[in-house]
Coordinates of N, CA and C in Angstrom, one line a residue:
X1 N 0.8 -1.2 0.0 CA 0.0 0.0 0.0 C 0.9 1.2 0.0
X2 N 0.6 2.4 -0.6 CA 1.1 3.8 -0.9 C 0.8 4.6 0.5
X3 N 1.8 5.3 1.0 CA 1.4 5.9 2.3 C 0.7 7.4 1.9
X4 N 0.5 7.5 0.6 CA -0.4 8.1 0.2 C -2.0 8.5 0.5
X5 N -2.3 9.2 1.2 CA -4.5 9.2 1.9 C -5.1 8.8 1.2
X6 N -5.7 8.1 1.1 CA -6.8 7.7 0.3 C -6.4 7.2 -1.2
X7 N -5.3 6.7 -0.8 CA -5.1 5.5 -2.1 C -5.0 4.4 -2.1
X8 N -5.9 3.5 -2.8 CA -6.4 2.2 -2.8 C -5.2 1.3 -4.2
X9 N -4.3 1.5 -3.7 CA -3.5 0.9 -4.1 C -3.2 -0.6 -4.1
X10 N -3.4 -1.4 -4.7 CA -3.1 -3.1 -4.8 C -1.7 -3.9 -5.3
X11 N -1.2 -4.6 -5.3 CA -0.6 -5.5 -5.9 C -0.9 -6.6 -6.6
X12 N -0.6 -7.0 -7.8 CA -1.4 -7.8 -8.4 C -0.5 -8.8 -8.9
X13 N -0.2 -10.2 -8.1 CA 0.6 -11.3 -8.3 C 0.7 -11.2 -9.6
X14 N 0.3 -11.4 -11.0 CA 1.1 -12.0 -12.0 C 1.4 -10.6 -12.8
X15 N 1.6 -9.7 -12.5 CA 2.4 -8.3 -12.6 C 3.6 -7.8 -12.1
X16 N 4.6 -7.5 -13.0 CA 5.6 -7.6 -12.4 C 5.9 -6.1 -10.7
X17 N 6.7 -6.6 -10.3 CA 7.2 -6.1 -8.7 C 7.1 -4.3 -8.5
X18 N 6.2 -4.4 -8.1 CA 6.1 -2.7 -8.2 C 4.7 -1.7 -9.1
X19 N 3.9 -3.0 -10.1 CA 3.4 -2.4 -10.6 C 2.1 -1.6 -9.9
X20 N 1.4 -1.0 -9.8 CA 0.4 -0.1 -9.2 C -1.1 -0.2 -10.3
X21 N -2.1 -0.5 -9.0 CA -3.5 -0.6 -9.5 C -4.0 0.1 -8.9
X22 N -4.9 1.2 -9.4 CA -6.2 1.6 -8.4 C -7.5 1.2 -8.8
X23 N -8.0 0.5 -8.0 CA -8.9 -0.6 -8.1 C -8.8 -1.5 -9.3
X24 N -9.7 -1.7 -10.4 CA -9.0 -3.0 -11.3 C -7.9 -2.3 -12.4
X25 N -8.1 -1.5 -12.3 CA -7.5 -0.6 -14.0 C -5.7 -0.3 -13.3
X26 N -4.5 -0.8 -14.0 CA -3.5 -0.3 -14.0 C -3.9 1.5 -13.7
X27 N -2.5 2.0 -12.9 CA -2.8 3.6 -12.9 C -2.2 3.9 -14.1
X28 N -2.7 4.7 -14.9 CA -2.4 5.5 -16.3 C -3.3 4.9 -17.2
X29 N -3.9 4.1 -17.1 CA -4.5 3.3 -18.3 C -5.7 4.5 -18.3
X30 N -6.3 4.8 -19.9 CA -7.1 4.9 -20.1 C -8.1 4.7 -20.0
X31 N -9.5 5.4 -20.2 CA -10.5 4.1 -20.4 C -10.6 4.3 -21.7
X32 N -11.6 3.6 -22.1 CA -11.6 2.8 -23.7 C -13.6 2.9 -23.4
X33 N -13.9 2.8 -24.8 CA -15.7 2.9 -25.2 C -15.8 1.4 -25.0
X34 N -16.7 0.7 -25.2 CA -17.6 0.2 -25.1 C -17.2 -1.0 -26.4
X35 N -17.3 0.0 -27.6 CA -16.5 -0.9 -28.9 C -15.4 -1.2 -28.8
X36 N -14.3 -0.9 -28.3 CA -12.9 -0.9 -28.3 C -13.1 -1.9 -26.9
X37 N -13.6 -2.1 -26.3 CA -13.6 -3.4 -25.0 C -13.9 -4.6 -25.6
X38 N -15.6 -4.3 -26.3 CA -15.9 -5.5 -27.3 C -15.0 -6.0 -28.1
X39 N -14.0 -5.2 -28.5 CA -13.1 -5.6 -29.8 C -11.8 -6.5 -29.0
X40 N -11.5 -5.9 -28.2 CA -10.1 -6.7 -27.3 C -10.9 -8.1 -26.7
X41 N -12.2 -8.3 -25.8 CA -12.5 -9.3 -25.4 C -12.6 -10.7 -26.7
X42 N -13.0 -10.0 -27.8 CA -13.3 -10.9 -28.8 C -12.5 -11.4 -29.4
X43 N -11.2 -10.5 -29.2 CA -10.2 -10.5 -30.6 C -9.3 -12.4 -29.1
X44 N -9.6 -12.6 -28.3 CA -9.5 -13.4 -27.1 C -9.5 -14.8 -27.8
X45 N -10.5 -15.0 -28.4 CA -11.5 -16.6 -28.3 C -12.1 -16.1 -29.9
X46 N -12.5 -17.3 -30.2 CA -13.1 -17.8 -31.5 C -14.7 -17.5 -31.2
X47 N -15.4 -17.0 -31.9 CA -17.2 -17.1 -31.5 C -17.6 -17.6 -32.8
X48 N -18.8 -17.9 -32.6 CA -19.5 -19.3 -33.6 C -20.7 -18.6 -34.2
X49 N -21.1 -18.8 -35.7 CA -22.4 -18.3 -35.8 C -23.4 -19.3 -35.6
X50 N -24.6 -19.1 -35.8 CA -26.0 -19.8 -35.3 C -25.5 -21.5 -35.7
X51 N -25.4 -21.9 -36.7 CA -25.6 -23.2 -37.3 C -24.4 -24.0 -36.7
X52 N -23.0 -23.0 -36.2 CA -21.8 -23.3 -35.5 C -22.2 -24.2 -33.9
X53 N -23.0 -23.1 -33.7 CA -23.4 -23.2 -32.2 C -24.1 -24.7 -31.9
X54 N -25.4 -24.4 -32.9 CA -26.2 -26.0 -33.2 C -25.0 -27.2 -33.6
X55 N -24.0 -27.0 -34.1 CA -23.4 -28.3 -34.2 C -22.8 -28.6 -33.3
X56 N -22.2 -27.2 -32.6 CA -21.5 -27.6 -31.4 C -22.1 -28.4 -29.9
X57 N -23.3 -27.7 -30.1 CA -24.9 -28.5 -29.4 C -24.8 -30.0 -29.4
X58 N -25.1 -30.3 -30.9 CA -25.1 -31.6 -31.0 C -23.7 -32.3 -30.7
X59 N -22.7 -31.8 -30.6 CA -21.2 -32.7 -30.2 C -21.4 -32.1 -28.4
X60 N -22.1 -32.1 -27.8 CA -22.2 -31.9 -26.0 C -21.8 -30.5 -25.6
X61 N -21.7 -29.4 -26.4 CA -21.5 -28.3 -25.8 C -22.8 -28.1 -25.1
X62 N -22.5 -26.8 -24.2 CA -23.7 -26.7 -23.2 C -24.1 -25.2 -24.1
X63 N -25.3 -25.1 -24.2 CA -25.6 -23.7 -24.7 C -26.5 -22.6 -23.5
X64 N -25.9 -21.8 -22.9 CA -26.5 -20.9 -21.7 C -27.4 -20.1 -22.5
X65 N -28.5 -19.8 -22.1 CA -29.2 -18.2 -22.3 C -29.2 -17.7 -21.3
X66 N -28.5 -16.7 -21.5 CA -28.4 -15.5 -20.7 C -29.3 -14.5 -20.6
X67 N -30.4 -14.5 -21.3 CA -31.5 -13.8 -21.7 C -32.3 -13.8 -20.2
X68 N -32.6 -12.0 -20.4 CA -33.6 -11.7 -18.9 C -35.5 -12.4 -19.5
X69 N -36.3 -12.8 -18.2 CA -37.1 -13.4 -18.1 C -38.0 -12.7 -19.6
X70 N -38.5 -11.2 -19.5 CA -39.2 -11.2 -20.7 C -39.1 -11.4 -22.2
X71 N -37.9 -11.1 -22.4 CA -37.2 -11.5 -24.0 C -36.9 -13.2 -24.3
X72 N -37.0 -13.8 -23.1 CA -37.3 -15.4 -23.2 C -39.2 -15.8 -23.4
X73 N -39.8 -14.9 -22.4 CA -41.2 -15.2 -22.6 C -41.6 -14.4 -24.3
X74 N -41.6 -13.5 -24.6 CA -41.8 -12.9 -25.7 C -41.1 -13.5 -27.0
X75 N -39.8 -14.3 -27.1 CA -39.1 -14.5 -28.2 C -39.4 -16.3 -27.7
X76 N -39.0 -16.9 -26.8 CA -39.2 -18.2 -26.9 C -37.9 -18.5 -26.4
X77 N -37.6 -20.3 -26.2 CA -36.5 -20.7 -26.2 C -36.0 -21.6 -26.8
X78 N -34.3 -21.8 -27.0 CA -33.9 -22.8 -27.8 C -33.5 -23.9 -26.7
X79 N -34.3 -25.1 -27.8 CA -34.9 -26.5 -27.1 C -33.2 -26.6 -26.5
X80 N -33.3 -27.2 -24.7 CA -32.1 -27.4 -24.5 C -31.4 -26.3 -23.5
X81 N -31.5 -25.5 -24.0 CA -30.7 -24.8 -23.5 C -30.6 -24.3 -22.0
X82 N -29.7 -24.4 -21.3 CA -29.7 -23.9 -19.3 C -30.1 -22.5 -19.8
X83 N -30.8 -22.3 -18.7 CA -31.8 -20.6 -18.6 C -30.6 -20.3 -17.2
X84 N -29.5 -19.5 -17.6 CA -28.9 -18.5 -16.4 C -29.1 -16.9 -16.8
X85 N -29.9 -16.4 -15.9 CA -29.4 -15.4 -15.6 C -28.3 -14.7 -15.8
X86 N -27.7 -13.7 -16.7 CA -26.6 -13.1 -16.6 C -25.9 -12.8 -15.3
X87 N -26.8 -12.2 -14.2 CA -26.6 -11.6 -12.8 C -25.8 -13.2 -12.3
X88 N -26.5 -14.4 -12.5 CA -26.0 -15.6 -11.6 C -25.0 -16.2 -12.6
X89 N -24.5 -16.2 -13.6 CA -23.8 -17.0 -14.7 C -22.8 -17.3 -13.9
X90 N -21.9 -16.7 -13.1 CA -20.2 -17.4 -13.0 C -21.0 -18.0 -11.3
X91 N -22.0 -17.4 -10.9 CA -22.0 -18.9 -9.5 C -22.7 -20.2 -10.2
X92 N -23.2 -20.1 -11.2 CA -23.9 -21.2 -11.5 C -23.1 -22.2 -12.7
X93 N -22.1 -21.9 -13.4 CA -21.3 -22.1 -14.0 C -19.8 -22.7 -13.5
X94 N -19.6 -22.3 -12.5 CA -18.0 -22.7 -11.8 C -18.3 -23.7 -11.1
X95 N -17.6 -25.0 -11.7 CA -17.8 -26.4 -11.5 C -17.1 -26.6 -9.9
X96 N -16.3 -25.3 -9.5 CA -15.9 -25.3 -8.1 C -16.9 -24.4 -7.3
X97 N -17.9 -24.3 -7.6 CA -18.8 -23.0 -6.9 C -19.9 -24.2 -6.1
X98 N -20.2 -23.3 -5.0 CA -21.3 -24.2 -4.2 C -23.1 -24.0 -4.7
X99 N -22.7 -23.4 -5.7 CA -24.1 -22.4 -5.8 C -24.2 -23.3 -7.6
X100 N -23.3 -24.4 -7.9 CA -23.0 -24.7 -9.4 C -24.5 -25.3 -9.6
X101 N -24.7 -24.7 -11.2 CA -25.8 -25.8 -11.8 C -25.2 -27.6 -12.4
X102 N -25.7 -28.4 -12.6 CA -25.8 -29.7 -12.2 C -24.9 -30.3 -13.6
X103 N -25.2 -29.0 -14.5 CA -24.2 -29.3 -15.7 C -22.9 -28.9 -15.8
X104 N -22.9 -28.0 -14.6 CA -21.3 -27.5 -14.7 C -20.2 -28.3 -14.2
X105 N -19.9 -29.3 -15.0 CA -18.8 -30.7 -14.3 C -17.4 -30.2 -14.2
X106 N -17.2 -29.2 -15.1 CA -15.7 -29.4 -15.4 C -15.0 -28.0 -16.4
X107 N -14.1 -27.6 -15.7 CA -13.7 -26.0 -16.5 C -13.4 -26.7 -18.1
X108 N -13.2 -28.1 -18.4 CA -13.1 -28.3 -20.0 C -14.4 -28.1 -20.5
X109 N -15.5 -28.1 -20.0 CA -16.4 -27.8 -20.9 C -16.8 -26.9 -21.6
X110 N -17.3 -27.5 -23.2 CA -17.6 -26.4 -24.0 C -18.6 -25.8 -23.7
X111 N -19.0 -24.3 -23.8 CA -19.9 -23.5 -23.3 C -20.3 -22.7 -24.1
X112 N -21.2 -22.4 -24.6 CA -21.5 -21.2 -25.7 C -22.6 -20.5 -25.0
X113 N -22.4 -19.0 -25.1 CA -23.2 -17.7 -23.8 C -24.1 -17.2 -25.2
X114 N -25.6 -17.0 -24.9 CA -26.1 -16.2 -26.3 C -26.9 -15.4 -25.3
X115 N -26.5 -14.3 -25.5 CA -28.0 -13.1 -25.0 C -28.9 -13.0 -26.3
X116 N -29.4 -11.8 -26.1 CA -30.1 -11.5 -26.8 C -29.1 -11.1 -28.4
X117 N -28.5 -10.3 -28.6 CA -28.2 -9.9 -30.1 C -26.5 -10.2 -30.3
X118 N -26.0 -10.9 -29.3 CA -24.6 -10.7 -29.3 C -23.6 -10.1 -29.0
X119 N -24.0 -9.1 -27.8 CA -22.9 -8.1 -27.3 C -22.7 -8.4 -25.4
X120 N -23.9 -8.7 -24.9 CA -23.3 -9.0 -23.1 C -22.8 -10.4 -23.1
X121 N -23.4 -11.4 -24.3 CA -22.3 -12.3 -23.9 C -21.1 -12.6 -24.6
X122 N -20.8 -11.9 -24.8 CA -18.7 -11.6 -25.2 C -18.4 -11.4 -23.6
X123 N -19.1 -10.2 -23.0 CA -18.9 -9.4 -21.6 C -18.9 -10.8 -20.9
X124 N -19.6 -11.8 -20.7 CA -20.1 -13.0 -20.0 C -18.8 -14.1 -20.3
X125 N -18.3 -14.0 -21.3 CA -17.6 -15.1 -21.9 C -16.2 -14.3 -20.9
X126 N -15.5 -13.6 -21.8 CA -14.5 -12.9 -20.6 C -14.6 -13.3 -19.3
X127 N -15.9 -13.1 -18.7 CA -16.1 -13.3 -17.2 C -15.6 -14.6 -17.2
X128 N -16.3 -16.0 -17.6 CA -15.9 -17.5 -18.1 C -14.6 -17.4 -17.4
X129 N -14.1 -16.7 -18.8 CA -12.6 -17.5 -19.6 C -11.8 -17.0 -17.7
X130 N -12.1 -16.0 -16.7 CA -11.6 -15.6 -15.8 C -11.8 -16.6 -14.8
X131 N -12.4 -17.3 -14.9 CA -13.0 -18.7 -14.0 C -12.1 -19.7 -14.4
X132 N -11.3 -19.5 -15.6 CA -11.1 -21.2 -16.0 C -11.8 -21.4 -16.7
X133 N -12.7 -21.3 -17.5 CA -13.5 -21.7 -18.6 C -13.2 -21.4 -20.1
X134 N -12.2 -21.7 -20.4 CA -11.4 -21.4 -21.2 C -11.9 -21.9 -22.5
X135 N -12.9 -22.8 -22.7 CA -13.5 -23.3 -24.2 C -14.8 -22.5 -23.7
X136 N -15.1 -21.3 -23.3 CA -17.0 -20.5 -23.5 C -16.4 -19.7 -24.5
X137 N -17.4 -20.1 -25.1 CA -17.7 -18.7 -26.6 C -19.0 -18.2 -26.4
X138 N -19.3 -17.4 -27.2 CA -20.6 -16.9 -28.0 C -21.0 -17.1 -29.3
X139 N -22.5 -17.0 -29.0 CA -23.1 -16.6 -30.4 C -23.3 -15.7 -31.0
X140 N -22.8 -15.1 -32.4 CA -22.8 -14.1 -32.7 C -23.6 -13.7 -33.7
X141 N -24.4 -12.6 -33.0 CA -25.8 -12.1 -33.2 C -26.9 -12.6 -32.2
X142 N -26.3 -13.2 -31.4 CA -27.4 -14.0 -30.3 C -28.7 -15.0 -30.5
X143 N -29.5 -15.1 -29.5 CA -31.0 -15.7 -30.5 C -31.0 -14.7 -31.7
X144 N -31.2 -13.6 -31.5 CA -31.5 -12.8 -33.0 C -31.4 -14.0 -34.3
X145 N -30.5 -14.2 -34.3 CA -29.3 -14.8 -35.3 C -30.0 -16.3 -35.4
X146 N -30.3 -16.8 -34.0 CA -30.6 -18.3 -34.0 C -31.4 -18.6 -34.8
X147 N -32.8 -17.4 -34.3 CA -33.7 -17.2 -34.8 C -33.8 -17.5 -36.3
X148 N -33.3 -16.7 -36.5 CA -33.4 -16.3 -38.2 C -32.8 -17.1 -39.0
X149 N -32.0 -18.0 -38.5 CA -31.2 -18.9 -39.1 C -32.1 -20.4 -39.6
X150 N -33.2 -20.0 -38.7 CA -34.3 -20.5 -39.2 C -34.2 -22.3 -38.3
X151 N -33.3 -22.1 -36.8 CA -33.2 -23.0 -35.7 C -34.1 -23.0 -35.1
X152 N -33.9 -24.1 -34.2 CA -35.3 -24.6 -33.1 C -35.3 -23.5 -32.7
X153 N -37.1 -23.1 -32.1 CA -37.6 -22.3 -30.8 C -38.3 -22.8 -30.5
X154 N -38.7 -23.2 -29.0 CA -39.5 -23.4 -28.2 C -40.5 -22.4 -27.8
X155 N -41.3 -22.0 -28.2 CA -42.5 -20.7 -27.7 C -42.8 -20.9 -26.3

């Protein structure tokens, strides 16, 4: 810690000796939009489109919807798929969590996160790959995309 008032200074083990955080963000770092975060988390991992995702399905990937309660009642669901919550995704996910859903065996598992259009679960996947879940991807374009691809829905 900085004998500095009111600085919330950290050390962060796989950084080298001396480096400085105030809270998660290195000190000097910029911030960055919204696109430019999207772009670095993606540029990470491989994401799959609709027909990707379905084959991945059928070879035992797990497919989450991360989709809030009314955009699942209103659009429907794809046959199969675990209903998490965005807000619950990494306690229900982490095959070491006490709070784990019943399919989460193992950080090898393939995972594919679909919100709604394709953009919070990139945000969700990052979260993952930070657990150890190092094979979660996304769908890109989300149900949107599933949708139209002309895949199962469940009304």
């Amino acid at each position: 810690m900085s004998d500095e008032p009111h600085d919330r200074t950290e050390r962060v083990g796989a950084e080298p000796t001396g480096t400085r955080r105030v809270g998660t963000e290195p000190v000097g770092t910029k911030p960055v939009g919204i696109d430019v975060l999207l772009e670095r988390v993606r540029s990470g991992y491989e994401r799959l489109g609709p027909d990707e995702a379905g084959a991945a399905a059928a070879e035992g990937a797990l497919l989450v919807d991360i989709r809030y309660a009314e955009l699942r009642t209103r659009d429907g669901l794809i046959p199969g798929a675990l209903v998490v919550e965005r807000n619950e995704l990494e306690w229900r996910l982490d095959p070491q969590g006490s709070h784990r859903a019943a399919e989460a065996v193992s950080h090898g598992l393939r995972i594919v996160v679909i919100c709604d259009e394709g953009y919070a679960s990139s945000l969700a996947v990052e979260s993952l790959h930070r657990l150890g879940l190092h094979r979660a991807t996304d769908l890109v374009g989300g149900f949107q995309a599933w949708r139209a691809a002309g895949l199962p829905v469940d009304a």
